Coordinates of C-alpha atoms in Angstrom, one line a residue:
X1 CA 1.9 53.4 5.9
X2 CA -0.7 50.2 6.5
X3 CA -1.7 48.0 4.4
X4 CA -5.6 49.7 4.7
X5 CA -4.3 53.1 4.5
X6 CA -2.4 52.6 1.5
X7 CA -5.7 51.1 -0.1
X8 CA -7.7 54.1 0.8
X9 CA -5.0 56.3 -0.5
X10 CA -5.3 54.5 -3.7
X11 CA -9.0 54.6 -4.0
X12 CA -8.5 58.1 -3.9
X13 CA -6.1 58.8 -6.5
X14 CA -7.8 56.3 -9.1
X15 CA -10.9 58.7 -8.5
X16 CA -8.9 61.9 -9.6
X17 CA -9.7 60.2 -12.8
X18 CA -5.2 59.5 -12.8
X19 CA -4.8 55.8 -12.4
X20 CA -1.5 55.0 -14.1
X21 CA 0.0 58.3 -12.9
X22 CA 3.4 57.0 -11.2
X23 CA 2.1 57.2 -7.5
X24 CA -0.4 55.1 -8.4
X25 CA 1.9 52.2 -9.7
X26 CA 4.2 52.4 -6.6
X27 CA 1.0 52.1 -4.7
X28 CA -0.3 49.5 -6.5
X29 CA 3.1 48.1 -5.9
X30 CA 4.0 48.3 -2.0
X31 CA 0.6 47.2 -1.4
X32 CA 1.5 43.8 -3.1
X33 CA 4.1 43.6 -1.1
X34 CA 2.4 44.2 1.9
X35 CA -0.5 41.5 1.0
X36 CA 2.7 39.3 0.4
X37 CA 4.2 40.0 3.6
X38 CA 0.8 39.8 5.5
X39 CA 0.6 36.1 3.5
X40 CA 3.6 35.0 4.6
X41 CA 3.6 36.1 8.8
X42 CA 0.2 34.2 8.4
X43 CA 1.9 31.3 7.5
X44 CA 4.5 31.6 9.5
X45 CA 1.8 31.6 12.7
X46 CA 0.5 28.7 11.4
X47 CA 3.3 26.6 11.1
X48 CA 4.5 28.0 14.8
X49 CA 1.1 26.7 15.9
X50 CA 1.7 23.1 14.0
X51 CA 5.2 23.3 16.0
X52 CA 3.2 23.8 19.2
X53 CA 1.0 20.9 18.6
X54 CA 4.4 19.0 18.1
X55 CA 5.6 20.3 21.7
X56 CA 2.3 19.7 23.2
X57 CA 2.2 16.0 22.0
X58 CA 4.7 14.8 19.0
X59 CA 1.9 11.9 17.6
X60 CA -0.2 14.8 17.5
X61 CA 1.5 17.2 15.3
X62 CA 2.6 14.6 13.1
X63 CA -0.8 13.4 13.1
X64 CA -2.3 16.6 12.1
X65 CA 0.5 17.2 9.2
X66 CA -0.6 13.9 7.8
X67 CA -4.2 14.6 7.7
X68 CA -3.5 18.1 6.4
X69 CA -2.4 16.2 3.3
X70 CA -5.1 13.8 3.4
X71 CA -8.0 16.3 3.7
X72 CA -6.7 17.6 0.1
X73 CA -6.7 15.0 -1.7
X74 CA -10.2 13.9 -0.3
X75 CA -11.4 17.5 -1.4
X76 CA -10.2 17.5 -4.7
X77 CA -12.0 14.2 -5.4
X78 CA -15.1 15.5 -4.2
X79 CA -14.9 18.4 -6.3
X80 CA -14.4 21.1 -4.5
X81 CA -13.1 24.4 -5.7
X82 CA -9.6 24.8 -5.6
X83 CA -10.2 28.3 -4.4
X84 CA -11.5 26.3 -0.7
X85 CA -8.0 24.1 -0.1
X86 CA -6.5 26.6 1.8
X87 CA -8.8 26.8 4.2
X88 CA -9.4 22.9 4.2
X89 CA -5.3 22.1 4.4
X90 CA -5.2 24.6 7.9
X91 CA -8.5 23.3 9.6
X92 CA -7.2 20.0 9.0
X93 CA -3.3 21.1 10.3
X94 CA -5.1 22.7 13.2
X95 CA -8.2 21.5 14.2
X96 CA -6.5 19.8 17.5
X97 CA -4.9 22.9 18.3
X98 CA -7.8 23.7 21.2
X99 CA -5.7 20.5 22.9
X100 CA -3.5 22.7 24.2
X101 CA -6.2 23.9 26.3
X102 CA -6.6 19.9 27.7
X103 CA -3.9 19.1 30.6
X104 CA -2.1 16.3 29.7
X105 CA -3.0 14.5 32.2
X106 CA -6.4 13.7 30.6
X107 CA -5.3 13.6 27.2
X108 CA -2.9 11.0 27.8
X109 CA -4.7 9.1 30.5
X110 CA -4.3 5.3 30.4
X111 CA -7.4 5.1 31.8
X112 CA -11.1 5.5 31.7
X113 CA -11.9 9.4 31.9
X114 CA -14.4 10.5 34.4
X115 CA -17.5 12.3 32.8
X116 CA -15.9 15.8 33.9
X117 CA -12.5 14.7 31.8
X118 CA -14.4 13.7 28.8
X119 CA -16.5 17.3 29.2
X120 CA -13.2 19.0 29.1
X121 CA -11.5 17.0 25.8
X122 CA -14.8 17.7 24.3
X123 CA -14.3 20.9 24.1
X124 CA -11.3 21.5 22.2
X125 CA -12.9 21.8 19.2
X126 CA -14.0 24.9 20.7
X127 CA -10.8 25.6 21.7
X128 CA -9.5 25.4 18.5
X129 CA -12.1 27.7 16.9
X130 CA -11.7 30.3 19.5
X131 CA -7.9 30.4 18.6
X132 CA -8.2 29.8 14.5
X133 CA -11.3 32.7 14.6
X134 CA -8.3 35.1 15.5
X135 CA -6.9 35.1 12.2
X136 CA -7.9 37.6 9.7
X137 CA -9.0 35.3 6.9
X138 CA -9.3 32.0 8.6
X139 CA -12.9 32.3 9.4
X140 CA -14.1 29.6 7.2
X141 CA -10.8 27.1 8.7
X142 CA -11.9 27.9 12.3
X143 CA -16.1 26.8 11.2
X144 CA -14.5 23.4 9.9
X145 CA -12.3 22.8 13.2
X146 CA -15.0 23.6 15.4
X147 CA -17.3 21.1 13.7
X148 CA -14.7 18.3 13.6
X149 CA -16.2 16.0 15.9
X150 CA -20.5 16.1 14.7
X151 CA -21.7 12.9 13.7
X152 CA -23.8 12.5 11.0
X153 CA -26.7 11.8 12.9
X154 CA -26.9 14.4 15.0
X155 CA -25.2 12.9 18.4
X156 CA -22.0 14.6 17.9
X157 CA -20.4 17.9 19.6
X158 CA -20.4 20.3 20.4
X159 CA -23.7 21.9 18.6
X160 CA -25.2 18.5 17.3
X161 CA -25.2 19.0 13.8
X162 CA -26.7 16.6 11.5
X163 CA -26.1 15.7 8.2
X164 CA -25.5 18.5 5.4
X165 CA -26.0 21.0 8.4
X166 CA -21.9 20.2 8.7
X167 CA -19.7 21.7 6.5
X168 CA -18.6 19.2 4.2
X169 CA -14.4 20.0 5.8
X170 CA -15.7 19.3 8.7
X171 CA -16.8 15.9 7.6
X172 CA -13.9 15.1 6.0
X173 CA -11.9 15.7 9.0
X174 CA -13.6 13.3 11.2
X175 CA -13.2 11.1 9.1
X176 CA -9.8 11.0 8.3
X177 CA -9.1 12.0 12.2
X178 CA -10.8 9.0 13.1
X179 CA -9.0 6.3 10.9
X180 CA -5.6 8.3 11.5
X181 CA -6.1 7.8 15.2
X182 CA -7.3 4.1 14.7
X183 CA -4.2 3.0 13.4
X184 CA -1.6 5.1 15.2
X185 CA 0.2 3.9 18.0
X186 CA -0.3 6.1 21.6
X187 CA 1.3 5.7 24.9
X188 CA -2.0 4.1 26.3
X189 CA -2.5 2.1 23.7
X190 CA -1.6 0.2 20.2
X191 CA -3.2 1.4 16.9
X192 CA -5.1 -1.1 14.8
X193 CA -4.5 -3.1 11.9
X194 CA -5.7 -0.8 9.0
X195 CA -7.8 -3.8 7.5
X196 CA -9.8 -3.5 11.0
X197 CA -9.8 0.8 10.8
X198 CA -11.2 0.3 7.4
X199 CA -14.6 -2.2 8.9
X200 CA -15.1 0.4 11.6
X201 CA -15.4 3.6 9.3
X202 CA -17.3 1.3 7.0
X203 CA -19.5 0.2 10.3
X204 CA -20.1 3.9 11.7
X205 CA -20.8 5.5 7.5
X206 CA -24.3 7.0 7.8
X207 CA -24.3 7.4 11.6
X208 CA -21.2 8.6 12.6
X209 CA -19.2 9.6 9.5
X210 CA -20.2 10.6 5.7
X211 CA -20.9 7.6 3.4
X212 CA -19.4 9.0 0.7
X213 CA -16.5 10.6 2.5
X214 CA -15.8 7.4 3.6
X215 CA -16.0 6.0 0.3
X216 CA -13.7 8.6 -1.1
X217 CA -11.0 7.9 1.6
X218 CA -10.7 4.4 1.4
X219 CA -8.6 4.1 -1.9
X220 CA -6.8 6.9 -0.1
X221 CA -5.9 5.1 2.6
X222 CA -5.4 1.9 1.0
X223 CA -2.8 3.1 -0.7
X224 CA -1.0 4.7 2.1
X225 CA -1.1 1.6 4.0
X226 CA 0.6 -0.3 0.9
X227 CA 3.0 2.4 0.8
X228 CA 4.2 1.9 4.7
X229 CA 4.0 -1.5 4.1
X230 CA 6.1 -1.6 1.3
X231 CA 9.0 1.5 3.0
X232 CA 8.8 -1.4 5.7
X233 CA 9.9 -3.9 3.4
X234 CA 6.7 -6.1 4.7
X235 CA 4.1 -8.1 3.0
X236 CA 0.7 -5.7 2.8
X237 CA -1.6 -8.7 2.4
X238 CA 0.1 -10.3 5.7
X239 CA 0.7 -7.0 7.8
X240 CA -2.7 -5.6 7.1

């Protein structure tokens, strides 16, 4: 029996007025284990998809695992309900997903893309909606990846939202996207010192990014960047 028919089933019976008869409680029962299995194939999907990202490109899945981890603690310091960071830890795990749409020989192109190759990067975030959309219960996840890339005044893609008119995940994303890619190394090019990451976000808050996103990040990534540092064995004040 499904998951939907068992719920009907039980609707029933608990309107015959009998709702601790023993049917009932086994009811009650397999459809808890049902939503538990349902939970974990879900998750299961998602980390194949994270896996797929890794395939696909290995700074990118790594890169999305990171900011997965980095979008929580962002939200959480903005206050936002602890009932949201689900949805908020897989739009930021997946939000690059839609890449797998891009040939790699754009997304990895050493040199300047032709207007037609930027079209087609640009629309991975829709990429990654159509795909995230999909899942029964990712609907709010899917809304954050495809806003990923707006810009706070207006000149971002792919529906030019403006300010509050993104979803707040979606603005914590970019941002954290944005430094993340900064700083990491890529086969066409070396990352930036994070001292130099840091002055662009600061440079692009309140046109590109979310001031107070921004804001909120920065201690974040300071201390992240201490923390490689330090693995390293290397001097933060010199390295950074």
């Amino acid at each position: 029996m499904s998951l939907t028919a068992d719920q009907a089933l039980l609707t029933r019976i608990a309107g015959n007025g009998d709702p601790s008869s023993a049917e009932t409680n086994s009811l009650k029962l397999h459809i808890k284990e049902l939503e538990e299995q349902h939970l974990a194939f879900r998750n299961s999907l998602i980390c194949a998809f994270n896996q797929l990202l890794d395939l696909k490109d290995i700074s990118t899945g790594v890169h999305s695992t990171r900011l997965a981890e980095w979008a929580i603690r962002v939200a959480r310091k903005l206050n936002i309900s602890e009932e949201h960071m689900y949805q908020i830890e897989v739009a930021a795990l997946l939000h690059d997903i839609g890449k797998i749409g891009v040939l790699d020989a754009i997304l990895k192109k050493q040199g300047a893309l032709t207007s037609e190759e930027r079209s087609l990067i640009n629309r991975h975030p829709e990429y990654s909606w159509s795909i995230l959309r999909l899942f029964p219960g990712l609907e709010d996840a899917s809304l954050y990846a495809l806003h990923h890339h707006e810009n706070i005044d207006g000149t971002g893609y792919p529906a030019g939202l403006k300010g509050d008119d993104i979803p707040i995940v979606s603005r914590i994303v970019s941002v954290i996207d944005a430094y993340d890619a900064m700083v990491s190394n890529r086969c066409y090019r070396k990352g930036l010192p994070h001292t130099e990451a840091i002055r662009r976000l600061l440079e692009s808050a309140g046109t590109q990014f979310d001031s107070e996103v921004v804001n909120t990040f920065i201690p974040i990534a300071e201390q992240e960047a201490t923390e490689v540092f330090a693995a390293a064995g290397t001097s933060t004040g010199a390295a950074l």
